[in-house]
mmCIF file of C-alpha atoms in Angstrom:
data_model
loop_
_atom_site.group_PDB
_atom_site.id
_atom_site.type_symbol
_atom_site.label_atom_id
_atom_site.label_comp_id
_atom_site.label_asym_id
_atom_site.label_seq_id
_atom_site.Cartn_x
_atom_site.Cartn_y
_atom_site.Cartn_z
ATOM 1 C CA MET D 1 18.476 -9.014 80.088
ATOM 2 C CA ARG D 2 21.439 -10.713 82.029
ATOM 3 C CA LYS D 3 22.729 -8.654 84.999
ATOM 4 C CA ILE D 4 25.747 -6.515 84.254
ATOM 5 C CA GLU D 5 29.003 -7.854 85.777
ATOM 6 C CA LEU D 6 31.190 -4.591 85.777
ATOM 7 C CA ASN D 7 35.026 -4.981 85.407
ATOM 8 C CA LYS D 8 37.661 -3.169 87.627
ATOM 9 C CA ARG D 9 38.085 0.086 85.737
ATOM 10 C CA GLN D 10 33.934 0.749 85.167
ATOM 11 C CA GLU D 11 34.069 0.431 89.352
ATOM 12 C CA GLN D 12 36.228 2.634 89.281
ATOM 13 C CA ILE D 13 34.335 5.012 86.936
ATOM 14 C CA VAL D 14 31.383 4.431 88.870
ATOM 15 C CA GLU D 15 32.835 5.388 92.351
ATOM 16 C CA ILE D 16 34.235 8.374 90.824
ATOM 17 C CA VAL D 17 31.276 9.832 89.448
ATOM 18 C CA LYS D 18 29.550 8.813 92.681
ATOM 19 C CA GLU D 19 32.001 11.347 94.537
ATOM 20 C CA ASN D 20 32.232 13.861 91.757
ATOM 21 C CA GLY D 21 29.450 14.161 89.822
ATOM 22 C CA PRO D 22 28.547 15.206 87.503
ATOM 23 C CA ILE D 23 31.651 15.029 85.974
ATOM 24 C CA THR D 24 33.284 15.117 82.082
ATOM 25 C CA GLY D 25 34.946 12.405 80.524
ATOM 26 C CA GLU D 26 37.920 14.280 80.315
ATOM 27 C CA GLN D 27 38.042 14.473 84.139
ATOM 28 C CA ILE D 28 37.212 11.070 84.741
ATOM 29 C CA ALA D 29 39.805 10.300 82.342
ATOM 30 C CA ASP D 30 42.606 12.447 84.320
ATOM 31 C CA GLN D 31 41.912 10.553 87.175
ATOM 32 C CA LEU D 32 42.573 7.584 86.292
ATOM 33 C CA ASN D 33 45.586 8.656 84.442
ATOM 34 C CA LEU D 34 43.877 7.574 81.168
ATOM 35 C CA THR D 35 43.016 9.007 77.944
ATOM 36 C CA ARG D 36 39.231 10.410 76.706
ATOM 37 C CA ALA D 37 39.087 7.653 74.119
ATOM 38 C CA THR D 38 40.442 4.389 76.133
ATOM 39 C CA LEU D 39 37.668 5.332 78.452
ATOM 40 C CA ARG D 40 34.286 5.583 76.029
ATOM 41 C CA PRO D 41 33.555 2.001 75.581
ATOM 42 C CA ASP D 42 32.878 2.132 79.306
ATOM 43 C CA LEU D 43 31.344 5.012 79.358
ATOM 44 C CA ALA D 44 28.921 3.792 77.066
ATOM 45 C CA ILE D 45 28.335 0.536 78.773
ATOM 46 C CA LEU D 46 27.683 1.934 81.696
ATOM 47 C CA THR D 47 25.817 4.712 80.685
ATOM 48 C CA MET D 48 23.255 2.000 78.906
ATOM 49 C CA SER D 49 23.241 -0.144 81.455
ATOM 50 C CA GLY D 50 21.995 2.379 84.025
ATOM 51 C CA TYR D 51 24.737 2.950 85.932
ATOM 52 C CA LEU D 52 25.353 6.427 84.794
ATOM 53 C CA GLU D 53 23.596 9.146 83.017
ATOM 54 C CA ALA D 54 25.410 11.987 80.725
ATOM 55 C CA ARG D 55 23.963 15.185 80.553
ATOM 56 C CA PRO D 56 25.459 17.138 77.076
ATOM 57 C CA ARG D 57 27.807 20.118 78.474
ATOM 58 C CA VAL D 58 27.184 18.914 81.955
ATOM 59 C CA GLY D 59 28.744 15.461 82.014
ATOM 60 C CA TYR D 60 28.164 12.243 83.955
ATOM 61 C CA TYR D 61 26.276 11.472 87.138
ATOM 62 C CA PHE D 62 24.801 8.624 89.260
ATOM 63 C CA THR D 63 21.626 7.061 88.807
ATOM 64 C CA GLY D 64 21.555 5.351 92.182
ATOM 65 C CA LYS D 65 20.507 2.128 90.414
ATOM 66 C CA THR D 66 22.414 -0.971 91.148
ATOM 67 C CA ASN D 67 22.584 -4.410 90.106
ATOM 68 C CA THR D 68 19.574 -5.618 92.068
ATOM 69 C CA HIS D 69 17.564 -2.246 90.854
ATOM 70 C CA MET D 70 18.250 -3.097 87.417
ATOM 71 C CA LEU D 71 17.549 -6.252 87.666
ATOM 72 C CA THR D 72 14.310 -5.798 89.263
ATOM 73 C CA GLU D 73 13.537 -3.292 85.913
ATOM 74 C CA GLN D 74 14.343 -6.318 83.528
ATOM 75 C CA LEU D 75 11.278 -8.208 85.704
ATOM 76 C CA ARG D 76 8.933 -5.920 85.203
ATOM 77 C CA LYS D 77 9.516 -5.021 81.553
ATOM 78 C CA LEU D 78 8.660 -9.474 80.710
ATOM 79 C CA GLN D 79 5.886 -10.468 78.902
ATOM 80 C CA VAL D 80 4.354 -13.122 79.026
ATOM 81 C CA LYS D 81 4.384 -14.006 75.267
ATOM 82 C CA ASP D 82 7.881 -14.525 75.473
ATOM 83 C CA TYR D 83 7.633 -17.362 78.816
ATOM 84 C CA GLN D 84 4.233 -18.770 77.919
ATOM 85 C CA SER D 85 4.090 -22.478 77.449
ATOM 86 C CA ILE D 86 2.454 -25.122 75.362
ATOM 87 C CA PRO D 87 -1.304 -25.106 76.004
ATOM 88 C CA ILE D 88 -2.581 -28.960 77.381
ATOM 89 C CA VAL D 89 -6.404 -28.874 76.066
ATOM 90 C CA VAL D 90 -9.322 -31.765 76.381
ATOM 91 C CA SER D 91 -12.122 -31.518 74.825
ATOM 92 C CA ILE D 92 -15.506 -31.150 76.421
ATOM 93 C CA ASN D 93 -17.253 -34.315 75.301
ATOM 94 C CA VAL D 94 -13.825 -36.369 77.333
ATOM 95 C CA SER D 95 -14.793 -38.224 80.464
ATOM 96 C CA VAL D 96 -12.976 -37.287 83.817
ATOM 97 C CA TYR D 97 -11.069 -40.680 83.601
ATOM 98 C CA ASP D 98 -9.413 -39.721 79.910
ATOM 99 C CA ALA D 99 -8.725 -36.229 81.049
ATOM 100 C CA ILE D 100 -6.683 -37.997 84.144
ATOM 101 C CA CYS D 101 -4.607 -39.807 82.024
ATOM 102 C CA MET D 102 -4.414 -37.167 80.052
ATOM 103 C CA MET D 103 -2.699 -34.630 82.970
ATOM 104 C CA PHE D 104 -0.647 -37.757 83.832
ATOM 105 C CA LEU D 105 0.365 -38.414 80.349
ATOM 106 C CA GLU D 106 1.047 -34.722 79.883
ATOM 107 C CA ASP D 107 2.887 -34.356 83.214
ATOM 108 C CA VAL D 108 1.229 -31.164 84.209
ATOM 109 C CA GLY D 109 -1.438 -29.862 86.928
ATOM 110 C CA THR D 110 -4.081 -27.976 84.845
ATOM 111 C CA LEU D 111 -5.814 -28.740 81.473
ATOM 112 C CA PHE D 112 -7.839 -26.394 79.531
ATOM 113 C CA VAL D 113 -11.404 -27.294 78.126
ATOM 114 C CA VAL D 114 -12.080 -26.255 74.708
ATOM 115 C CA ASP D 115 -15.339 -26.462 72.983
ATOM 116 C CA GLU D 116 -15.587 -28.207 69.411
ATOM 117 C CA GLN D 117 -14.340 -24.667 67.703
ATOM 118 C CA SER D 118 -11.479 -24.289 70.358
ATOM 119 C CA ILE D 119 -12.947 -22.105 72.418
ATOM 120 C CA LEU D 120 -12.252 -21.936 76.278
ATOM 121 C CA VAL D 121 -14.769 -23.284 78.329
ATOM 122 C CA GLY D 122 -13.381 -24.266 81.819
ATOM 123 C CA VAL D 123 -10.808 -25.782 83.822
ATOM 124 C CA LEU D 124 -9.535 -28.287 85.214
ATOM 125 C CA SER D 125 -7.345 -28.583 87.966
ATOM 126 C CA ARG D 126 -5.871 -32.058 89.706
ATOM 127 C CA LYS D 127 -7.645 -30.670 92.749
ATOM 128 C CA ASP D 128 -11.035 -31.461 90.591
ATOM 129 C CA LEU D 129 -10.098 -34.458 89.342
ATOM 130 C CA LEU D 130 -9.231 -35.720 92.413
ATOM 131 C CA ARG D 131 -11.852 -34.449 94.317
ATOM 132 C CA THR D 132 -14.354 -36.765 91.675
ATOM 133 C CA SER D 133 -11.949 -39.948 91.875
ATOM 134 C CA ILE D 134 -12.170 -40.296 95.404
ATOM 135 C CA GLY D 135 -16.271 -40.714 95.476
ATOM 136 C CA LYS D 136 -17.875 -44.262 93.745
ATOM 137 C CA GLN D 137 -18.697 -42.936 90.795
ATOM 138 C CA GLU D 138 -17.614 -44.210 87.375
ATOM 139 C CA LEU D 139 -15.556 -42.197 85.739
ATOM 140 C CA THR D 140 -15.512 -43.110 82.203
ATOM 141 C CA SER D 141 -19.054 -41.936 82.586
ATOM 142 C CA ILE D 142 -18.583 -38.650 84.045
ATOM 143 C CA PRO D 143 -17.884 -36.062 81.109
ATOM 144 C CA VAL D 144 -15.465 -33.095 82.498
ATOM 145 C CA ASN D 145 -18.058 -30.204 82.135
ATOM 146 C CA ILE D 146 -19.714 -31.453 85.069
ATOM 147 C CA ILE D 147 -16.627 -31.088 87.527
ATOM 148 C CA MET D 148 -15.049 -28.121 85.181
ATOM 149 C CA THR D 149 -14.458 -24.618 86.559
ATOM 150 C CA ARG D 150 -16.809 -22.520 84.414
ATOM 151 C CA MET D 151 -16.499 -19.283 82.035
ATOM 152 C CA PRO D 152 -16.657 -17.018 83.015
ATOM 153 C CA ASN D 153 -14.918 -17.728 86.340
ATOM 154 C CA ILE D 154 -11.552 -18.683 84.820
ATOM 155 C CA THR D 155 -9.210 -15.848 85.049
ATOM 156 C CA VAL D 156 -7.026 -15.529 81.892
ATOM 157 C CA CYS D 157 -4.265 -13.781 80.517
ATOM 158 C CA LYS D 158 -2.584 -12.493 77.315
ATOM 159 C CA PRO D 159 0.660 -12.548 75.711
ATOM 160 C CA ASP D 160 0.812 -8.791 76.448
ATOM 161 C CA ASP D 161 0.526 -9.108 79.949
ATOM 162 C CA TYR D 162 3.332 -8.300 82.318
ATOM 163 C CA ILE D 163 5.114 -11.702 83.762
ATOM 164 C CA ILE D 164 5.000 -10.205 87.518
ATOM 165 C CA ASP D 165 1.035 -9.140 87.212
ATOM 166 C CA VAL D 166 0.424 -12.882 86.001
ATOM 167 C CA ALA D 167 2.885 -13.973 89.290
ATOM 168 C CA GLN D 168 0.521 -11.913 91.439
ATOM 169 C CA VAL D 169 -2.407 -13.735 90.176
ATOM 170 C CA LEU D 170 -1.052 -16.745 90.754
ATOM 171 C CA ILE D 171 -0.385 -16.450 93.998
ATOM 172 C CA ASP D 172 -3.926 -14.018 94.998
ATOM 173 C CA LYS D 173 -5.643 -17.016 93.559
ATOM 174 C CA GLN D 174 -3.670 -20.035 94.756
ATOM 175 C CA ILE D 175 -3.579 -21.556 91.616
ATOM 176 C CA ASP D 176 -1.045 -23.908 89.955
ATOM 177 C CA ALA D 177 -1.672 -22.128 85.895
ATOM 178 C CA LEU D 178 -3.432 -19.260 83.926
ATOM 179 C CA PRO D 179 -4.300 -20.068 79.955
ATOM 180 C CA VAL D 180 -3.242 -17.578 77.566
ATOM 181 C CA VAL D 181 -5.551 -16.448 75.521
ATOM 182 C CA LYS D 182 -6.341 -14.681 72.489
ATOM 183 C CA GLU D 183 -10.102 -12.832 71.772
ATOM 184 C CA THR D 184 -12.056 -13.521 68.928
ATOM 185 C CA GLU D 185 -15.489 -13.313 67.914
ATOM 186 C CA LYS D 186 -16.400 -16.545 69.199
ATOM 187 C CA GLY D 187 -14.276 -16.734 72.759
ATOM 188 C CA TYR D 188 -11.124 -16.837 73.857
ATOM 189 C CA GLU D 189 -8.997 -19.233 71.856
ATOM 190 C CA VAL D 190 -6.082 -20.292 74.182
ATOM 191 C CA ILE D 191 -3.079 -19.513 72.181
ATOM 192 C CA GLY D 192 -0.150 -20.827 76.101
ATOM 193 C CA ARG D 193 -0.278 -21.187 79.019
ATOM 194 C CA ILE D 194 2.046 -19.558 82.253
ATOM 195 C CA THR D 195 2.511 -22.203 85.102
ATOM 196 C CA LYS D 196 4.717 -21.614 88.153
ATOM 197 C CA THR D 197 7.090 -23.827 86.640
ATOM 198 C CA ASN D 198 7.209 -20.854 84.145
ATOM 199 C CA MET D 199 7.702 -18.723 86.754
ATOM 200 C CA THR D 200 10.631 -20.695 88.890
ATOM 201 C CA LYS D 201 12.355 -21.234 85.372
ATOM 202 C CA ILE D 202 12.553 -16.970 84.905
ATOM 203 C CA LEU D 203 13.629 -16.940 88.131
ATOM 204 C CA VAL D 204 17.114 -19.613 87.990
ATOM 205 C CA SER D 205 17.723 -18.172 84.026
ATOM 206 C CA PHE D 206 18.081 -14.900 85.455
ATOM 207 C CA LEU D 207 20.546 -15.684 88.480
ATOM 208 C CA ASN D 208 22.251 -18.288 86.174
ATOM 209 C CA ASP D 209 22.933 -14.821 84.168
#
C-alpha cells in the first residue's frame, strides 16, 4: 500500500495517454520508438496502480487519478484489524490507585475495565483518574467502577471497521482511544485498541513508503 513512484518512461506513457487517449499500446510504442513488448511491463504497472485503464479493442485511457487520489483511496480501505494495538485492561475490582499505577507502567492514556468474565464494562481516561486524585479521598479505597464511564456510554469499534471512520470518531468525541471488541453472548470482549498514536503511525508509514 505504498505510493507508486513512476520512472521516466512511465511518466512519458501517462502524458501520451493523457493527450491522445484512448490509444493502443502499439501507438504508444510508436511514439516512444519502442516495441510493444518492451512497454508491456510499464503498461501493466500503470494499469494495476490505477493511472490507466485498458479497454479491449479501444486502448488505454487516463483515469484522472494522481498519487494523491490513489493514496486517499488506499487510506479509505484500511481496517482496524490491521493496525490495532494490544489492549490494556484492568479488573472492575481494582482501586483507583492501582489503575493510576497501571496507566503509568503501561504508558497509556486509556484503560479498559472488564468484569470477572473479561467483558467490557467501563473505560478510564487520564482525566477520570486525575479528577479523582485531585480530591482528598483515599485512592486505595476507591474502586474504579465509581469513576469509570460505563456501558452503554462507551464508544467501541470492531476489527472490520475502517480506520478513517474510527479516526473521525476520535476527533468528534475528543477521546484518545477506542476499544476494539468482539461480540459474544455475554457482551463485548476487548480484543484490541485503536488510539491517536496508531493514527499517527499509519500516517507516518504512508509518507515514508
